[in-house]
PDB file of C-alpha atoms in Angstrom:
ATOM      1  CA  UNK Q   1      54.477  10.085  32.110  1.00  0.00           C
ATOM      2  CA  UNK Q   2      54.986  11.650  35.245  1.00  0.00           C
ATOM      3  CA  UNK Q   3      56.728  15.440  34.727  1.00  0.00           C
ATOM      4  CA  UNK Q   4      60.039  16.204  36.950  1.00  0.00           C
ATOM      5  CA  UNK Q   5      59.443  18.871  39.442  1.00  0.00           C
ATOM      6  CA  UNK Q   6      60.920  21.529  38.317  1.00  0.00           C
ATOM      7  CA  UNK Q   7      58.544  21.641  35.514  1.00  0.00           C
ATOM      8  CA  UNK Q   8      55.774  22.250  37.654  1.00  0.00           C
ATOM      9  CA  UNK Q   9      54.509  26.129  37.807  1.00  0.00           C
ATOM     10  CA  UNK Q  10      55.170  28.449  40.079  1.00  0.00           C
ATOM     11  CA  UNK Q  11      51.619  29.273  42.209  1.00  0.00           C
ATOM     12  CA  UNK Q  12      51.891  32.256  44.047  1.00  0.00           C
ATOM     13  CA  UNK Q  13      49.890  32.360  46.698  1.00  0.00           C
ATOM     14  CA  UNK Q  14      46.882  33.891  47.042  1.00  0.00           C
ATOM     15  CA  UNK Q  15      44.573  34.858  50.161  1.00  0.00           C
ATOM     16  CA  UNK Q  16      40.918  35.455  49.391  1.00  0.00           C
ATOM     17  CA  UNK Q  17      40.191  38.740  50.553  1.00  0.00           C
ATOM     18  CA  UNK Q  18      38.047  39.154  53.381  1.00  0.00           C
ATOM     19  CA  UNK Q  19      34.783  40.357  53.624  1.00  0.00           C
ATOM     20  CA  UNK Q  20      33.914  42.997  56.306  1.00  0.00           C
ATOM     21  CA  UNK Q  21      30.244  42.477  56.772  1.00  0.00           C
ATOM     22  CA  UNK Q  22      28.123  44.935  58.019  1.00  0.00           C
ATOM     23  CA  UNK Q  23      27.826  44.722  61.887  1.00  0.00           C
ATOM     24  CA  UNK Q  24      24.084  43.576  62.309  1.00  0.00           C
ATOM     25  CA  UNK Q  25      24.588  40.408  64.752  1.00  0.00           C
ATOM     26  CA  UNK Q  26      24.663  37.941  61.879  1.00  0.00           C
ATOM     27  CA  UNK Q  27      27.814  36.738  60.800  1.00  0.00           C
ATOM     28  CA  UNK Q  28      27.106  33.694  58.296  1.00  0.00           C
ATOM     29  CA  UNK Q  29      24.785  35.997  56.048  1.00  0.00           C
ATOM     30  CA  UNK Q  30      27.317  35.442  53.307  1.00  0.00           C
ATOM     31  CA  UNK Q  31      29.453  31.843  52.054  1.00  0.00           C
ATOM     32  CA  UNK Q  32      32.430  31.689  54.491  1.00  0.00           C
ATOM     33  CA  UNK Q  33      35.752  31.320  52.784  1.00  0.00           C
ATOM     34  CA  UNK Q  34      38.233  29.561  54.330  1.00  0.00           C
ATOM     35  CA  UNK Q  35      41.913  30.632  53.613  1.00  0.00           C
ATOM     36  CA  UNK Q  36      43.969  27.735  52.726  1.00  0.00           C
ATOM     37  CA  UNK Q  37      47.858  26.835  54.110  1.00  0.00           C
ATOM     38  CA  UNK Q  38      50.855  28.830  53.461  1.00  0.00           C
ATOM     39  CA  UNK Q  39      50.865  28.347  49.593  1.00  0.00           C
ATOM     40  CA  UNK Q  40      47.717  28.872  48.893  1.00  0.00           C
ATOM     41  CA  UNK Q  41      47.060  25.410  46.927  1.00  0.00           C
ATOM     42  CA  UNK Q  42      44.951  22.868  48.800  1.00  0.00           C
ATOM     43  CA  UNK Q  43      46.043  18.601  47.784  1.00  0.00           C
ATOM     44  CA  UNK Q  44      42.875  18.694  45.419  1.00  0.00           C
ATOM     45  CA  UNK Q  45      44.388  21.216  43.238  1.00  0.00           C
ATOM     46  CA  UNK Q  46      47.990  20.279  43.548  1.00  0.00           C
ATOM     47  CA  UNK Q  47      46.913  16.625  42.384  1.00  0.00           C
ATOM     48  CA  UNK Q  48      44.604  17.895  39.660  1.00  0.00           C
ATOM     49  CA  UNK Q  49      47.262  20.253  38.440  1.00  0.00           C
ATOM     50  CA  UNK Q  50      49.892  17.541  37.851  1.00  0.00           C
ATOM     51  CA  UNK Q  51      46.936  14.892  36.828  1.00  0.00           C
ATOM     52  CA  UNK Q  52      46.189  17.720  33.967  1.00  0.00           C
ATOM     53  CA  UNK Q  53      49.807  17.136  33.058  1.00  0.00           C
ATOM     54  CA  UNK Q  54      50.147  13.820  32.965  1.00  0.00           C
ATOM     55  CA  UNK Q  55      47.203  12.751  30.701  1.00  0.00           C
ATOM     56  CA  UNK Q  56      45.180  10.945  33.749  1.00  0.00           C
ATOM     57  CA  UNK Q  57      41.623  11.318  34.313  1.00  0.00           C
ATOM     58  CA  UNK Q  58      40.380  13.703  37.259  1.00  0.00           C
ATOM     59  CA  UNK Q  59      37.796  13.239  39.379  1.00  0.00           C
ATOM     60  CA  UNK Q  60      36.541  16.052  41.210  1.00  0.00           C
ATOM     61  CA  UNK Q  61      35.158  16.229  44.233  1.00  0.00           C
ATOM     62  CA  UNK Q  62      32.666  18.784  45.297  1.00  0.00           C
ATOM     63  CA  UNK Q  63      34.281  21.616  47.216  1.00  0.00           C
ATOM     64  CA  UNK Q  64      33.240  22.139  51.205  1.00  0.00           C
ATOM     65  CA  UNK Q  65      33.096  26.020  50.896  1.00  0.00           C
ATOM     66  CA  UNK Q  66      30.217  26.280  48.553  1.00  0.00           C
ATOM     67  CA  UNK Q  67      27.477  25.938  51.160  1.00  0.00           C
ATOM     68  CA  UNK Q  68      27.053  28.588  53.682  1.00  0.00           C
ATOM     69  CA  UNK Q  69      28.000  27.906  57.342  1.00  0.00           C
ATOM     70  CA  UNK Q  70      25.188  26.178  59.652  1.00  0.00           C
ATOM     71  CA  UNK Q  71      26.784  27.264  62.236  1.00  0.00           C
ATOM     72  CA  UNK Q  72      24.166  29.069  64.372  1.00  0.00           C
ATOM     73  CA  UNK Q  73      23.939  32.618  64.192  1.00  0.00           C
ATOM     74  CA  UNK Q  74      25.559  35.249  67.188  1.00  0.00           C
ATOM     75  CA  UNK Q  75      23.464  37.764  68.452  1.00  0.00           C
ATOM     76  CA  UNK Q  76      24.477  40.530  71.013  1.00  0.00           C
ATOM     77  CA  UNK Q  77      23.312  40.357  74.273  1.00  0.00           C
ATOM     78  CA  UNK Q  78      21.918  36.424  73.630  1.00  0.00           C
ATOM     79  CA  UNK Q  79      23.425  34.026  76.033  1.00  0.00           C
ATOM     80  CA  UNK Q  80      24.494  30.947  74.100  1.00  0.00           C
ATOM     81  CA  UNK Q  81      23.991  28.379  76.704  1.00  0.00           C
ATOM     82  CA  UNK Q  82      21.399  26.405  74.935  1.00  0.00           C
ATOM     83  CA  UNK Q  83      21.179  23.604  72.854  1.00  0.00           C
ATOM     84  CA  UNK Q  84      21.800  24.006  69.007  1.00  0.00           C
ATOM     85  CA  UNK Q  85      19.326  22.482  66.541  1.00  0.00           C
ATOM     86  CA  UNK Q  86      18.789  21.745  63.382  1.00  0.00           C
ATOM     87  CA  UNK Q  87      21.498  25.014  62.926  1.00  0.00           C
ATOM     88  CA  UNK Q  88      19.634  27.702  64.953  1.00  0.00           C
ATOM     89  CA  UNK Q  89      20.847  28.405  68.898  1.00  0.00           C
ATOM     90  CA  UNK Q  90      18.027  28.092  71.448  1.00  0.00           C
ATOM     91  CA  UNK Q  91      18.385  28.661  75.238  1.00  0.00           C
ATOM     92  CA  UNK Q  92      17.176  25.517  76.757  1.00  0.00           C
ATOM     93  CA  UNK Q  93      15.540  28.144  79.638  1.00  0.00           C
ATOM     94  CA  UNK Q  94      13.094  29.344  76.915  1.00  0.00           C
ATOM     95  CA  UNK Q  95      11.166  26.242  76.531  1.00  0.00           C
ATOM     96  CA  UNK Q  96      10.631  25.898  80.625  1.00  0.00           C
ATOM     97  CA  UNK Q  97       9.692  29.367  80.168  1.00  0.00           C
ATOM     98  CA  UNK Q  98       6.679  28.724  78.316  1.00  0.00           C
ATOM     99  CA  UNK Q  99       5.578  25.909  80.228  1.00  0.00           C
ATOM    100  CA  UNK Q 100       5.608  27.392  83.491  1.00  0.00           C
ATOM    101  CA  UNK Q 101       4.981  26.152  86.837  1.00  0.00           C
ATOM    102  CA  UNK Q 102       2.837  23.777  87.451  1.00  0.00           C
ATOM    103  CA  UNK Q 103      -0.008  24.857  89.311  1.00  0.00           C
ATOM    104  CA  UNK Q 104      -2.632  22.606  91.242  1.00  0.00           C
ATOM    105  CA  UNK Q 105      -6.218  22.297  90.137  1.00  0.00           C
ATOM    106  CA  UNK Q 106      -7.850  21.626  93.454  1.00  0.00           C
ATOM    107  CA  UNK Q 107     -10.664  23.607  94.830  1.00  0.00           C
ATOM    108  CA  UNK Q 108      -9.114  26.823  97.368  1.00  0.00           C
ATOM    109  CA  UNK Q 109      -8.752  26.043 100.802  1.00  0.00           C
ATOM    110  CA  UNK Q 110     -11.451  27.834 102.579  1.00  0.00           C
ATOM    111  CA  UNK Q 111     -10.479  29.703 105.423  1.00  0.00           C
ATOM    112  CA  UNK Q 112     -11.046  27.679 109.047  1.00  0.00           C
ATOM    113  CA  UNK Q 113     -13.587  29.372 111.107  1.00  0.00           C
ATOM    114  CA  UNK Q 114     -11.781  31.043 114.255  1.00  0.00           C
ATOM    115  CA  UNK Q 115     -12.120  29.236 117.658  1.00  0.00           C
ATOM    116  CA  UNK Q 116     -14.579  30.336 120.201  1.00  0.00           C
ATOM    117  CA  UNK Q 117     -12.607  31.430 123.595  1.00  0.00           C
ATOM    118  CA  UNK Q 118     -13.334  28.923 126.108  1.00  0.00           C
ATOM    119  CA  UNK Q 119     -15.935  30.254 128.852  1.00  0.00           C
ATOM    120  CA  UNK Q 120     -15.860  28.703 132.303  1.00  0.00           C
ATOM    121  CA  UNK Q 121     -18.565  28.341 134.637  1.00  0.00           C
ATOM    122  CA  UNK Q 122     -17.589  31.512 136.627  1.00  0.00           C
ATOM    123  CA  UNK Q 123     -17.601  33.305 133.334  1.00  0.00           C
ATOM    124  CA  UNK Q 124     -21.329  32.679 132.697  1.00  0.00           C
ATOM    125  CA  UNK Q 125     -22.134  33.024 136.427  1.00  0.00           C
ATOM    126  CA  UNK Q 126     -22.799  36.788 136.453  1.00  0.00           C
ATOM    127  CA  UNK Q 127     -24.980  36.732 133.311  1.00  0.00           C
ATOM    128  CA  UNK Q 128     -26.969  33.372 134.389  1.00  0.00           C
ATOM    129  CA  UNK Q 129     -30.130  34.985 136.048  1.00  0.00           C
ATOM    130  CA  UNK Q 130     -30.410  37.163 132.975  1.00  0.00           C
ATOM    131  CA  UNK Q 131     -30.178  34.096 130.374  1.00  0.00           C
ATOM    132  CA  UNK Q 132     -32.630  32.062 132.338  1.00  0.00           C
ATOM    133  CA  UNK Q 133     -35.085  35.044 132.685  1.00  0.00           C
ATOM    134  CA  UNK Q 134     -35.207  35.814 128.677  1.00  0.00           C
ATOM    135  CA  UNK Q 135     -35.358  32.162 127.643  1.00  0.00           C
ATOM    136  CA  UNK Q 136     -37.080  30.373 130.283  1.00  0.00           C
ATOM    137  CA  UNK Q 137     -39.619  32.956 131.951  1.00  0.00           C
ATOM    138  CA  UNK Q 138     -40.066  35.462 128.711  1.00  0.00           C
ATOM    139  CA  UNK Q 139     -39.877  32.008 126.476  1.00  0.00           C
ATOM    140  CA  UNK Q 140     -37.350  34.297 123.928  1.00  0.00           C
ATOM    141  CA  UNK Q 141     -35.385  32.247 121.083  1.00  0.00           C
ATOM    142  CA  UNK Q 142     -32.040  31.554 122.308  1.00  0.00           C
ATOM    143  CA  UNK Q 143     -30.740  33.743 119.090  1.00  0.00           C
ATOM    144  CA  UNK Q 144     -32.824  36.716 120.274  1.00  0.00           C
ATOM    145  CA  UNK Q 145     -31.051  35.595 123.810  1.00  0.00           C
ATOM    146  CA  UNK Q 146     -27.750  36.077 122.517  1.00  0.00           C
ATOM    147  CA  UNK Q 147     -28.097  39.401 120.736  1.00  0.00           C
ATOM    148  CA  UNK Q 148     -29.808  40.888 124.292  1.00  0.00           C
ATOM    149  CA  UNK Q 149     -27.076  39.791 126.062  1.00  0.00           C
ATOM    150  CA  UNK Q 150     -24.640  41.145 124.181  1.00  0.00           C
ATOM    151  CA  UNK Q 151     -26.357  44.393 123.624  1.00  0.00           C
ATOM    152  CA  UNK Q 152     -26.426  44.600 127.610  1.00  0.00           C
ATOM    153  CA  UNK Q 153     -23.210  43.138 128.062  1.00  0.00           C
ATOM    154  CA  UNK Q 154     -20.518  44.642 125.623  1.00  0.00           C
ATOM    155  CA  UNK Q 155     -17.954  42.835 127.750  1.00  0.00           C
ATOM    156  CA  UNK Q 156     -19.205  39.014 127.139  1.00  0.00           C
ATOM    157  CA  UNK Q 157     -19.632  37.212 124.078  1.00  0.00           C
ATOM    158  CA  UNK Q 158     -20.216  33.702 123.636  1.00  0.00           C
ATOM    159  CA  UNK Q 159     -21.405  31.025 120.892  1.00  0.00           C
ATOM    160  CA  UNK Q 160     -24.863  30.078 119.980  1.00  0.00           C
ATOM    161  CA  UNK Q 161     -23.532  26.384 120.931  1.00  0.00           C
ATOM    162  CA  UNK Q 162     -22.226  27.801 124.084  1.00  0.00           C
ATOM    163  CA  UNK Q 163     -25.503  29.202 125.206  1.00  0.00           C
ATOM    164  CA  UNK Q 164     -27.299  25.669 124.564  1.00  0.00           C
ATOM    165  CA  UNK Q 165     -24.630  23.454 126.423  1.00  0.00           C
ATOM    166  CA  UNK Q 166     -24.465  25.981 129.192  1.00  0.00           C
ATOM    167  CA  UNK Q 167     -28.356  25.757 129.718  1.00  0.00           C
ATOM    168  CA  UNK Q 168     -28.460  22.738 129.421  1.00  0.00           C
ATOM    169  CA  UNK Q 169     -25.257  22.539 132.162  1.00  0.00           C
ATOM    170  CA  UNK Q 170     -27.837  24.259 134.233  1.00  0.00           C
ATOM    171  CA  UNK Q 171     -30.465  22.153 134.303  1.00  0.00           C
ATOM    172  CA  UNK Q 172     -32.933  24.900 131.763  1.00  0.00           C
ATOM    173  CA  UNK Q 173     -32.870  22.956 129.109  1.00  0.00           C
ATOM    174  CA  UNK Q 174     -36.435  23.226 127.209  1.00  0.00           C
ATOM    175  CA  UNK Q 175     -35.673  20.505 124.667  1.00  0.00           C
ATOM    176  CA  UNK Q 176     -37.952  17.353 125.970  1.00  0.00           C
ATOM    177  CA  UNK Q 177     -35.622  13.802 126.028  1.00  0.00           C
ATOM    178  CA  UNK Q 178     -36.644  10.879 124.175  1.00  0.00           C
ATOM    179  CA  UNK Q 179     -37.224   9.435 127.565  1.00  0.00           C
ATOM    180  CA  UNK Q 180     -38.579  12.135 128.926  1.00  0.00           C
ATOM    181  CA  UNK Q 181     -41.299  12.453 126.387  1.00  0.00           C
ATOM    182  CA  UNK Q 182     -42.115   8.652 126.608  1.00  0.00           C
ATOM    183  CA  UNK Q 183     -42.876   8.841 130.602  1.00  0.00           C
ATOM    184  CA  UNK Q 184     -45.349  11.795 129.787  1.00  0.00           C
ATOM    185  CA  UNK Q 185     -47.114  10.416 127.170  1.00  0.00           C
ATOM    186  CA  UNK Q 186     -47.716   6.957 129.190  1.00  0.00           C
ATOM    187  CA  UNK Q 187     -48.881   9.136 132.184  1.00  0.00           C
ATOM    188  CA  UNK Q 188     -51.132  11.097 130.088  1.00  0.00           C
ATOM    189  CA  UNK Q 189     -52.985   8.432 128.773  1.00  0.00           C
ATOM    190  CA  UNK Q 190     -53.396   6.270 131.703  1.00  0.00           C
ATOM    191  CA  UNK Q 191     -55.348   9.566 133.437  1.00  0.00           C
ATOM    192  CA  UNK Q 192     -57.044   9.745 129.753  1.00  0.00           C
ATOM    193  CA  UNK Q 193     -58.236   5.816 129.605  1.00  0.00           C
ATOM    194  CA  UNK Q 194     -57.890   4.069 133.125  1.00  0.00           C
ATOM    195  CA  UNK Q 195     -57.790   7.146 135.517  1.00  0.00           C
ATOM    196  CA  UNK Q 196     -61.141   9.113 133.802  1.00  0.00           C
ATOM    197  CA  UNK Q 197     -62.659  10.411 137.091  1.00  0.00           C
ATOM    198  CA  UNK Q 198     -59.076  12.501 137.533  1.00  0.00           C
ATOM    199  CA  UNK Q 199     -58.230  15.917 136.014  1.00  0.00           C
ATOM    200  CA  UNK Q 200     -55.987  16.534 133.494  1.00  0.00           C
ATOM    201  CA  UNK Q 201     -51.857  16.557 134.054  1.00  0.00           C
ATOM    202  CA  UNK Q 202     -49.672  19.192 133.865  1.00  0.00           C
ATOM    203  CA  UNK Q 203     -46.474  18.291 132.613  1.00  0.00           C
ATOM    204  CA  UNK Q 204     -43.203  20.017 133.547  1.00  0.00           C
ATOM    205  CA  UNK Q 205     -39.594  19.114 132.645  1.00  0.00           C
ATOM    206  CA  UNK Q 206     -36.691  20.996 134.288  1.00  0.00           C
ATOM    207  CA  UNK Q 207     -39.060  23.591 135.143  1.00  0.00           C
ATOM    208  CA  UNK Q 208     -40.675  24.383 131.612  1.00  0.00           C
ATOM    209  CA  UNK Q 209     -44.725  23.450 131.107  1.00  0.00           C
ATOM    210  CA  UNK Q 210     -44.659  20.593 127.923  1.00  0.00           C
ATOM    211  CA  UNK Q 211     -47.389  21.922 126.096  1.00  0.00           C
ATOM    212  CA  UNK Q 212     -49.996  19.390 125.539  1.00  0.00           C
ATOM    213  CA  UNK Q 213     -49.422  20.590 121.194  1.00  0.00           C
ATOM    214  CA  UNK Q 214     -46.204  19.615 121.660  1.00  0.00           C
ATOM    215  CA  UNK Q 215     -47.101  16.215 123.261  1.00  0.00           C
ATOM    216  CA  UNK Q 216     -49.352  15.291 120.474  1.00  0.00           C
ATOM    217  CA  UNK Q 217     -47.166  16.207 117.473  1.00  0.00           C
ATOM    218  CA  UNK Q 218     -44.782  13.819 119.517  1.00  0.00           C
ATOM    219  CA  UNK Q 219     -47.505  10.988 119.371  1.00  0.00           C
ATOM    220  CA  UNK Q 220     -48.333  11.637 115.662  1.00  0.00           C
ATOM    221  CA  UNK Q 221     -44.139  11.638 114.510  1.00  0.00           C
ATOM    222  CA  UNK Q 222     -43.864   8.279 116.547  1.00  0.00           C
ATOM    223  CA  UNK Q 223     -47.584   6.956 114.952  1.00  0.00           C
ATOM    224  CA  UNK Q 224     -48.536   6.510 118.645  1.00  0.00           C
ATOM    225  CA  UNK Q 225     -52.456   6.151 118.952  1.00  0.00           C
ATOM    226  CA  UNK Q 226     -54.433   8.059 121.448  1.00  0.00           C
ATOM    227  CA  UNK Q 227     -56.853   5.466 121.810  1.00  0.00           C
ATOM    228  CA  UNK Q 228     -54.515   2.879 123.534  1.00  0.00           C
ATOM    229  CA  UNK Q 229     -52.185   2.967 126.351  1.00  0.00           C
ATOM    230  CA  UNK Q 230     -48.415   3.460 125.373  1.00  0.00           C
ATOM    231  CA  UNK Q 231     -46.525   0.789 126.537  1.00  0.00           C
ATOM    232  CA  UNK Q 232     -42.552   1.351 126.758  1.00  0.00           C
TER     233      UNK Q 232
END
């Protein structure tokens, strides 16, 4: 039997009072209560008030303020730009701040050897007679060349590789040609087996003496037999 209206109590309403928390950044430390409208009675209790009345069963239904709030927590100073998960705020620059950039596991570039200046034949003309004299007459390494010159000269400086394409440029070049070498070893031993009653030769190439050691280490490398005529 359903009571008339009038009946019904008089609730007066009531606002939970509010805590003031302590200010330490964290503002879901405690349960949050949420106030309810302007009498204080939400439409669970009004129906389980006049249900109570009326003899009818209740059911009840778990009430929303009893867990605290996920809400994530705010923190001064923390910029809440990030992503929120799993209740907890997390600027999404954090995680590309661990990772870091990505850096490339090749080998260092090694640093490119600096070009030679470029030397003209003018350029080597006043230091020419020297170069010739130390390598060709005094038979000097061309490295011991170089460091001469430039200990005489403080004014020139040129590449090892220089020095050997300018000599050869020049006509001085000691190093004996493949073709070269052939023509004196087929001279030598034609005046060694046919020409016997001859003297020896003397071999020069661009004005340098061919040892006769160097001729036969020649032979030997290319298994040529002093016995026999070399035949090209």
């Amino acid at each position: 039997m359903a009571l008339p209206p009038h009946i019904l109590p008089t609730l007066a309403p009531a606002y939970p009072a509010q805590l003031r928390l302590p200010q330490t950044g964290y503002y879901n430390a405690l349960p949050t209560q949420q106030p309810y409208g302007p009498y204080s009675v939400d439409q669970t209790s009004a129906f389980a008030v006049q249900a109570l009345r009326s003899g009818a069963p209740v059911a009840t239904t778990p009430s929303h303020n009893q867990r605290p709030s996920t809400l994530p927590a705010w923190q001064p100073g923390l910029a809440h730009s990030g992503a929120v998960h799993a209740g907890t705020s997390q600027p999404s620059s954090a995680s590309a701040a661990h990772a870091g950039p990505a850096s490339s596991m090749g080998p260092p570039d090694r640093p490119r050897k600096r070009k030679a200046a470029t030397l003209r034949a003018d350029d080597w003309e006043p230091y020419k007679k020297r170069i010739l004299d130390l390598h060709i007459e005094q038979k000097r390494p061309l490295p011991e060349v170089k460091q001469m010159i430039e200990e005489e000269y403080k004014d020139f400086k040129a590449e090892l590789r220089q020095y050997r394409s300018r000599i050869s440029q020049w006509g001085k070049d000691k190093n004996v040609k493949l073709q070269e070498m052939q023509a004196i070893v087929r001279k030598r031993q034609k005046r060694k087996l046919v020409e016997t009653d001859k003297g020896q030769l003397v071999f020069k190439v661009r004005g340098s003496k061919v040892e006769q050691q160097k001729i036969e280490r020649w032979m030997k490398r290319h298994d040529v037999a002093d016995s026999f005529l070399h035949a090209v």
